Amino acid sequence: MARYIFVTGGVVSSLGKGLSSASLGYLLKSQGYKVRIRKMDPYLNVDPGTMSPFQHGEVFVTDDGAETDLDLGHYERFTDISAKQSDNITTGRIYSDIIKKERKGGYLGKTVQVIPHVTDRIKEFIKKDITNEDFVICEIGGTIGDIESLPFLEAIRQFSNEIGRQKSLFIHLTLVPFMKSSDEIKTKPTQHSVKELRSIGIQPDIVICRSEQSIPIDQKRKISLFCNVSIENVIETVDVKTIYEAPISFFDQKLDKQVLKYFKIKSKRKPNLNPWKKITNTVLNTRKTIDIAIIGKYVNLKDAYKSLDEALIHGGIQNKVKINLIRIESDKLKLNNIRIKLKNASGILIPGGFGKRGTEGKIACIKYAREKKIPFLGICFGMQMAIIEFARNVLKINNAGSTELDKKIYPVIGLINEWSKDGVIIKGTDMDLGGTMRLGLYNAVLKNNSAIKNIYKLNKIKERHRHRYEVNNNLREKFEKKGLMFSGMSPDNKLPEIIELKNHPWFIGVQFHPEFKSRPLKPHPLFSSFIKASKSHYER
Ligand code: GLN
């Protein structure tokens, strides 16, 4: 039976629970164990799909088409284990399932309550779809003390009681602040956070203390004493210079060793940290920097394009250059200052997006990249904008546009009402906003003699999608005659998946989101190639 590791956080949010879970996942996987990482989110949205990136950061899409919390991206990037729909649950999803069941009379007239009905549903989620995993790491979103996370904490308490303490481990992550005025490290917030956790019936087995500097042994003893954990299980995590150092740092602090010791398991082999050491070294010692411009709506929010930022860094590591992201807010872009804004850009990227605001600025930047022969990568909305730009300025269809933005245009981008995936017809219109998109992995067939085939070195690829609108394939010949090739198509040859410009050093648009599949230890070929081209442009 799988062993369960529950990760909670206290004192403040954003302590790096996701990164800690992901690093532990890597350390265990690298010793030959089968690992799953799951996230429970206490908010009432059914999934983060309709949440604004301003509030919640990026929506991470899995192979099987789930719109999930961005922490699942951390897990995937560190462990290279593809997350699934069943790895992320929210309070909203749980309540929505319960209410559906209640309406159908599924509770046979009983009063439906948080305990046991909500907690039972959470416990079902924890176990769901687990077969031969050695470890299941479950991260609980939010901070101890929040009202919202209480049912989750109660559920994991019950769950641990049911499967036994020898099969379940509680890790609590807290902040150990340094007070400049008294030149002291403070353990009180940690003590209080653990006290709060214990009042709900959860005694942590390991306390991970996030701190700006190393915690002296006396302070560790204090945490051990007051929090009722052994001193070896007080693990410090001092701010790392790059996140790629995290698995190394947790290994040095013996996190994986203490976890295995708790479960009375002998390590099969030492985790391999060489690849992390190598890339940490590269990141810390790379001097050459190139500017990549990202033009989008949410560029000033740190996590809104998390996977994208990461994928660009991965491409940079591969090419031994540092990436300086110039984030340009598209709706603040004036048409007459584009040249100045993009003056230093060695590459231009338009990411995914929704809605009209800022689109004219994006289209003008694409025109600039196309004419000035600056490497350009358009992702999803970015590719759709590139099609509009080309249709307007090269094919001279002045009113070319997307029906997403305006109905009174010539639709070079539009809605396909139906398409088939594995024989199932999915409706594209007339539905709630949640759940009407082409989501998850789809195949694309790459054309011979194309730049894209040269990049992937494959005939057929599978990439993750998240969009409603498609490129109108009826204009394909017109586009191709003028040098914009549809170099990747859906297997039935109906949906354009990749476009590229013939007479340009590097101009590619993709309907999917390659950033979700890039890993620090396995950079995505498209990003490596884009950065390589941008580096050449810089060196020109
Ligand atoms: N808004 C566009 C669509 O729905 C693009 C979405 C995206 O960029 N992810 O098709």
Short mmCIF file of C-alpha atoms in Angstrom, two decimals, residues 309-488:
data_model
loop_
_atom_site.label_atom_id
_atom_site.label_comp_id
_atom_site.label_asym_id
_atom_site.label_seq_id
_atom_site.Cartn_x
_atom_site.Cartn_y
_atom_site.Cartn_z
CA ASP A 309 9.19 32.00 -17.84
CA GLU A 310 10.60 28.66 -16.75
CA ALA A 311 10.69 27.23 -20.27
CA LEU A 312 12.63 30.29 -21.48
CA ILE A 313 15.13 29.86 -18.66
CA HIS A 314 15.48 26.18 -19.60
CA GLY A 315 16.19 27.23 -23.19
CA GLY A 316 18.74 29.71 -21.82
CA ILE A 317 20.47 27.01 -19.77
CA GLN A 318 20.72 24.82 -22.87
CA ASN A 319 22.31 27.70 -24.82
CA LYS A 320 24.37 29.05 -21.93
CA VAL A 321 22.76 32.48 -21.89
CA LYS A 322 20.87 34.31 -19.20
CA ILE A 323 17.42 35.44 -20.20
CA ASN A 324 16.38 38.94 -19.31
CA LEU A 325 12.63 39.13 -19.77
CA ILE A 326 11.39 42.51 -20.92
CA ARG A 327 7.76 42.37 -19.90
CA ILE A 328 5.62 44.67 -21.99
CA GLU A 329 2.00 45.24 -21.07
CA SER A 330 0.18 45.02 -24.38
CA ASP A 331 -2.57 47.53 -23.68
CA LYS A 332 -0.08 50.18 -22.61
CA LEU A 333 1.81 49.78 -25.86
CA LYS A 334 1.49 52.78 -28.14
CA LEU A 335 1.76 52.03 -31.82
CA ASN A 336 4.38 54.73 -32.27
CA ASN A 337 6.73 53.56 -29.52
CA ILE A 338 7.04 49.89 -30.45
CA ARG A 339 10.42 50.40 -32.08
CA ILE A 340 11.80 51.98 -28.91
CA LYS A 341 10.28 49.34 -26.62
CA LEU A 342 11.62 46.49 -28.71
CA LYS A 343 14.97 48.09 -29.48
CA ASN A 344 17.02 45.67 -27.38
CA ALA A 345 14.91 42.57 -27.90
CA SER A 346 16.82 39.64 -29.37
CA GLY A 347 13.62 37.65 -29.48
CA ILE A 348 9.92 38.49 -29.27
CA LEU A 349 7.31 36.26 -27.72
CA ILE A 350 3.54 36.61 -27.60
CA PRO A 351 2.06 34.18 -25.11
CA GLY A 352 -1.43 32.73 -24.75
CA GLY A 353 -4.25 35.10 -23.97
CA PHE A 354 -7.95 35.80 -24.03
CA GLY A 355 -10.03 38.80 -25.01
CA LYS A 356 -9.63 41.98 -27.02
CA ARG A 357 -7.72 44.25 -24.66
CA GLY A 358 -4.22 44.94 -25.97
CA THR A 359 -4.51 42.91 -29.17
CA GLU A 360 -3.67 45.74 -31.59
CA GLY A 361 -0.39 46.29 -29.74
CA LYS A 362 0.43 42.61 -30.05
CA ILE A 363 -0.34 42.61 -33.76
CA ALA A 364 1.90 45.66 -34.28
CA CYS A 365 4.77 43.90 -32.43
CA ILE A 366 4.37 40.85 -34.66
CA LYS A 367 4.57 43.07 -37.74
CA TYR A 368 7.76 44.53 -36.33
CA ALA A 369 9.26 41.07 -35.64
CA ARG A 370 8.30 39.86 -39.11
CA GLU A 371 9.66 42.87 -40.99
CA LYS A 372 12.80 43.37 -38.89
CA LYS A 373 13.53 39.64 -38.96
CA ILE A 374 13.69 39.30 -35.19
CA PRO A 375 13.11 35.76 -33.88
CA PHE A 376 9.43 35.42 -32.99
CA LEU A 377 7.50 32.80 -31.10
CA GLY A 378 3.71 33.02 -30.92
CA ILE A 379 1.99 30.72 -28.48
CA CYS A 380 -1.71 29.94 -28.90
CA PHE A 381 -3.25 33.46 -28.90
CA GLY A 382 0.18 34.63 -30.08
CA MET A 383 -0.07 32.38 -33.12
CA GLN A 384 -3.64 33.54 -33.79
CA MET A 385 -2.47 37.16 -33.68
CA ALA A 386 0.34 36.31 -36.12
CA ILE A 387 -2.23 34.92 -38.55
CA ILE A 388 -4.29 38.11 -38.25
CA GLU A 389 -1.22 40.28 -38.77
CA PHE A 390 -0.20 38.39 -41.91
CA ALA A 391 -3.75 38.34 -43.29
CA ARG A 392 -4.09 42.09 -42.83
CA ASN A 393 -0.67 43.28 -43.88
CA VAL A 394 0.42 40.73 -46.48
CA LEU A 395 -2.79 39.21 -47.84
CA LYS A 396 -4.38 42.65 -47.56
CA ILE A 397 -7.55 41.40 -45.92
CA ASN A 398 -7.94 44.64 -43.99
CA ASN A 399 -10.76 43.45 -41.76
CA ALA A 400 -9.13 40.12 -40.86
CA GLY A 401 -9.72 39.20 -37.21
CA SER A 402 -10.88 36.66 -34.69
CA THR A 403 -14.52 36.11 -33.81
CA GLU A 404 -13.41 35.97 -30.18
CA LEU A 405 -12.69 39.70 -30.36
CA ASP A 406 -15.18 41.04 -32.85
CA LYS A 407 -18.03 39.52 -34.82
CA LYS A 408 -17.95 42.03 -37.69
CA ILE A 409 -14.66 40.94 -39.20
CA TYR A 410 -13.36 38.51 -41.75
CA PRO A 411 -12.77 35.44 -39.55
CA VAL A 412 -9.25 34.16 -40.06
CA ILE A 413 -9.65 32.83 -36.51
CA GLY A 414 -12.98 31.38 -35.47
CA LEU A 415 -14.88 28.81 -33.48
CA ILE A 416 -15.13 25.29 -34.72
CA ASN A 417 -18.36 24.06 -33.25
CA GLU A 418 -17.39 20.48 -33.06
CA TRP A 419 -14.31 18.42 -33.32
CA SER A 420 -13.51 14.89 -32.58
CA LYS A 421 -11.15 13.54 -29.97
CA ASP A 422 -10.87 9.80 -29.64
CA GLY A 423 -14.19 9.50 -31.44
CA VAL A 424 -16.01 11.71 -28.94
CA ILE A 425 -17.65 14.85 -30.27
CA ILE A 426 -16.98 17.84 -28.07
CA LYS A 427 -19.23 20.85 -28.46
CA GLY A 428 -17.43 24.13 -28.77
CA THR A 429 -20.31 26.54 -28.18
CA ASP A 430 -23.47 27.06 -26.15
CA MET A 431 -21.92 25.85 -22.94
CA ASP A 432 -20.69 27.28 -19.69
CA LEU A 433 -17.35 29.05 -19.96
CA GLY A 434 -15.68 26.33 -17.89
CA GLY A 435 -15.08 23.13 -19.80
CA THR A 436 -15.62 24.19 -23.43
CA MET A 437 -12.08 24.28 -24.63
CA ARG A 438 -9.80 22.01 -26.57
CA LEU A 439 -7.76 20.88 -23.63
CA GLY A 440 -4.86 18.53 -23.10
CA LEU A 441 -2.73 16.46 -25.46
CA TYR A 442 -3.43 16.43 -29.18
CA ASN A 443 -1.31 15.12 -32.03
CA ALA A 444 0.18 17.26 -34.74
CA VAL A 445 1.79 15.97 -37.91
CA LEU A 446 4.87 17.92 -39.01
CA LYS A 447 5.53 18.77 -42.66
CA ASN A 448 8.70 17.64 -44.39
CA ASN A 449 11.32 20.32 -45.02
CA SER A 450 9.95 22.58 -42.35
CA ALA A 451 11.82 24.43 -39.63
CA ILE A 452 9.58 22.81 -37.05
CA LYS A 453 10.42 19.27 -38.15
CA ASN A 454 14.06 20.16 -37.95
CA ILE A 455 13.53 21.40 -34.39
CA TYR A 456 11.56 18.43 -33.06
CA LYS A 457 13.26 15.83 -35.29
CA LEU A 458 9.97 13.94 -35.29
CA ASN A 459 7.14 13.33 -37.76
CA LYS A 460 4.42 13.50 -35.17
CA ILE A 461 4.27 15.35 -31.87
CA LYS A 462 1.87 15.53 -28.93
CA GLU A 463 1.41 18.84 -27.18
CA ARG A 464 -0.98 20.34 -24.67
CA HIS A 465 -3.76 22.65 -25.77
CA ARG A 466 -6.01 25.18 -24.04
CA HIS A 467 -8.11 27.22 -26.42
CA ARG A 468 -11.52 27.57 -28.02
CA TYR A 469 -10.68 29.22 -31.32
CA GLU A 470 -8.90 27.79 -34.35
CA VAL A 471 -7.16 29.08 -37.47
CA ASN A 472 -9.51 29.09 -40.46
CA ASN A 473 -7.99 26.46 -42.70
CA ASN A 474 -9.78 27.63 -45.83
CA LEU A 475 -7.22 30.33 -46.46
CA ARG A 476 -4.27 27.98 -46.26
CA GLU A 477 -3.30 28.19 -49.94
CA LYS A 478 -3.37 31.98 -49.88
CA PHE A 479 -1.13 32.10 -46.82
CA GLU A 480 1.28 29.53 -48.20
CA LYS A 481 1.59 31.29 -51.56
CA LYS A 482 2.86 34.34 -49.68
CA GLY A 483 5.34 32.39 -47.58
CA LEU A 484 3.49 31.59 -44.36
CA MET A 485 3.51 27.80 -44.12
CA PHE A 486 1.10 25.69 -42.12
CA SER A 487 3.89 23.36 -41.11
CA GLY A 488 2.06 21.30 -38.51
#
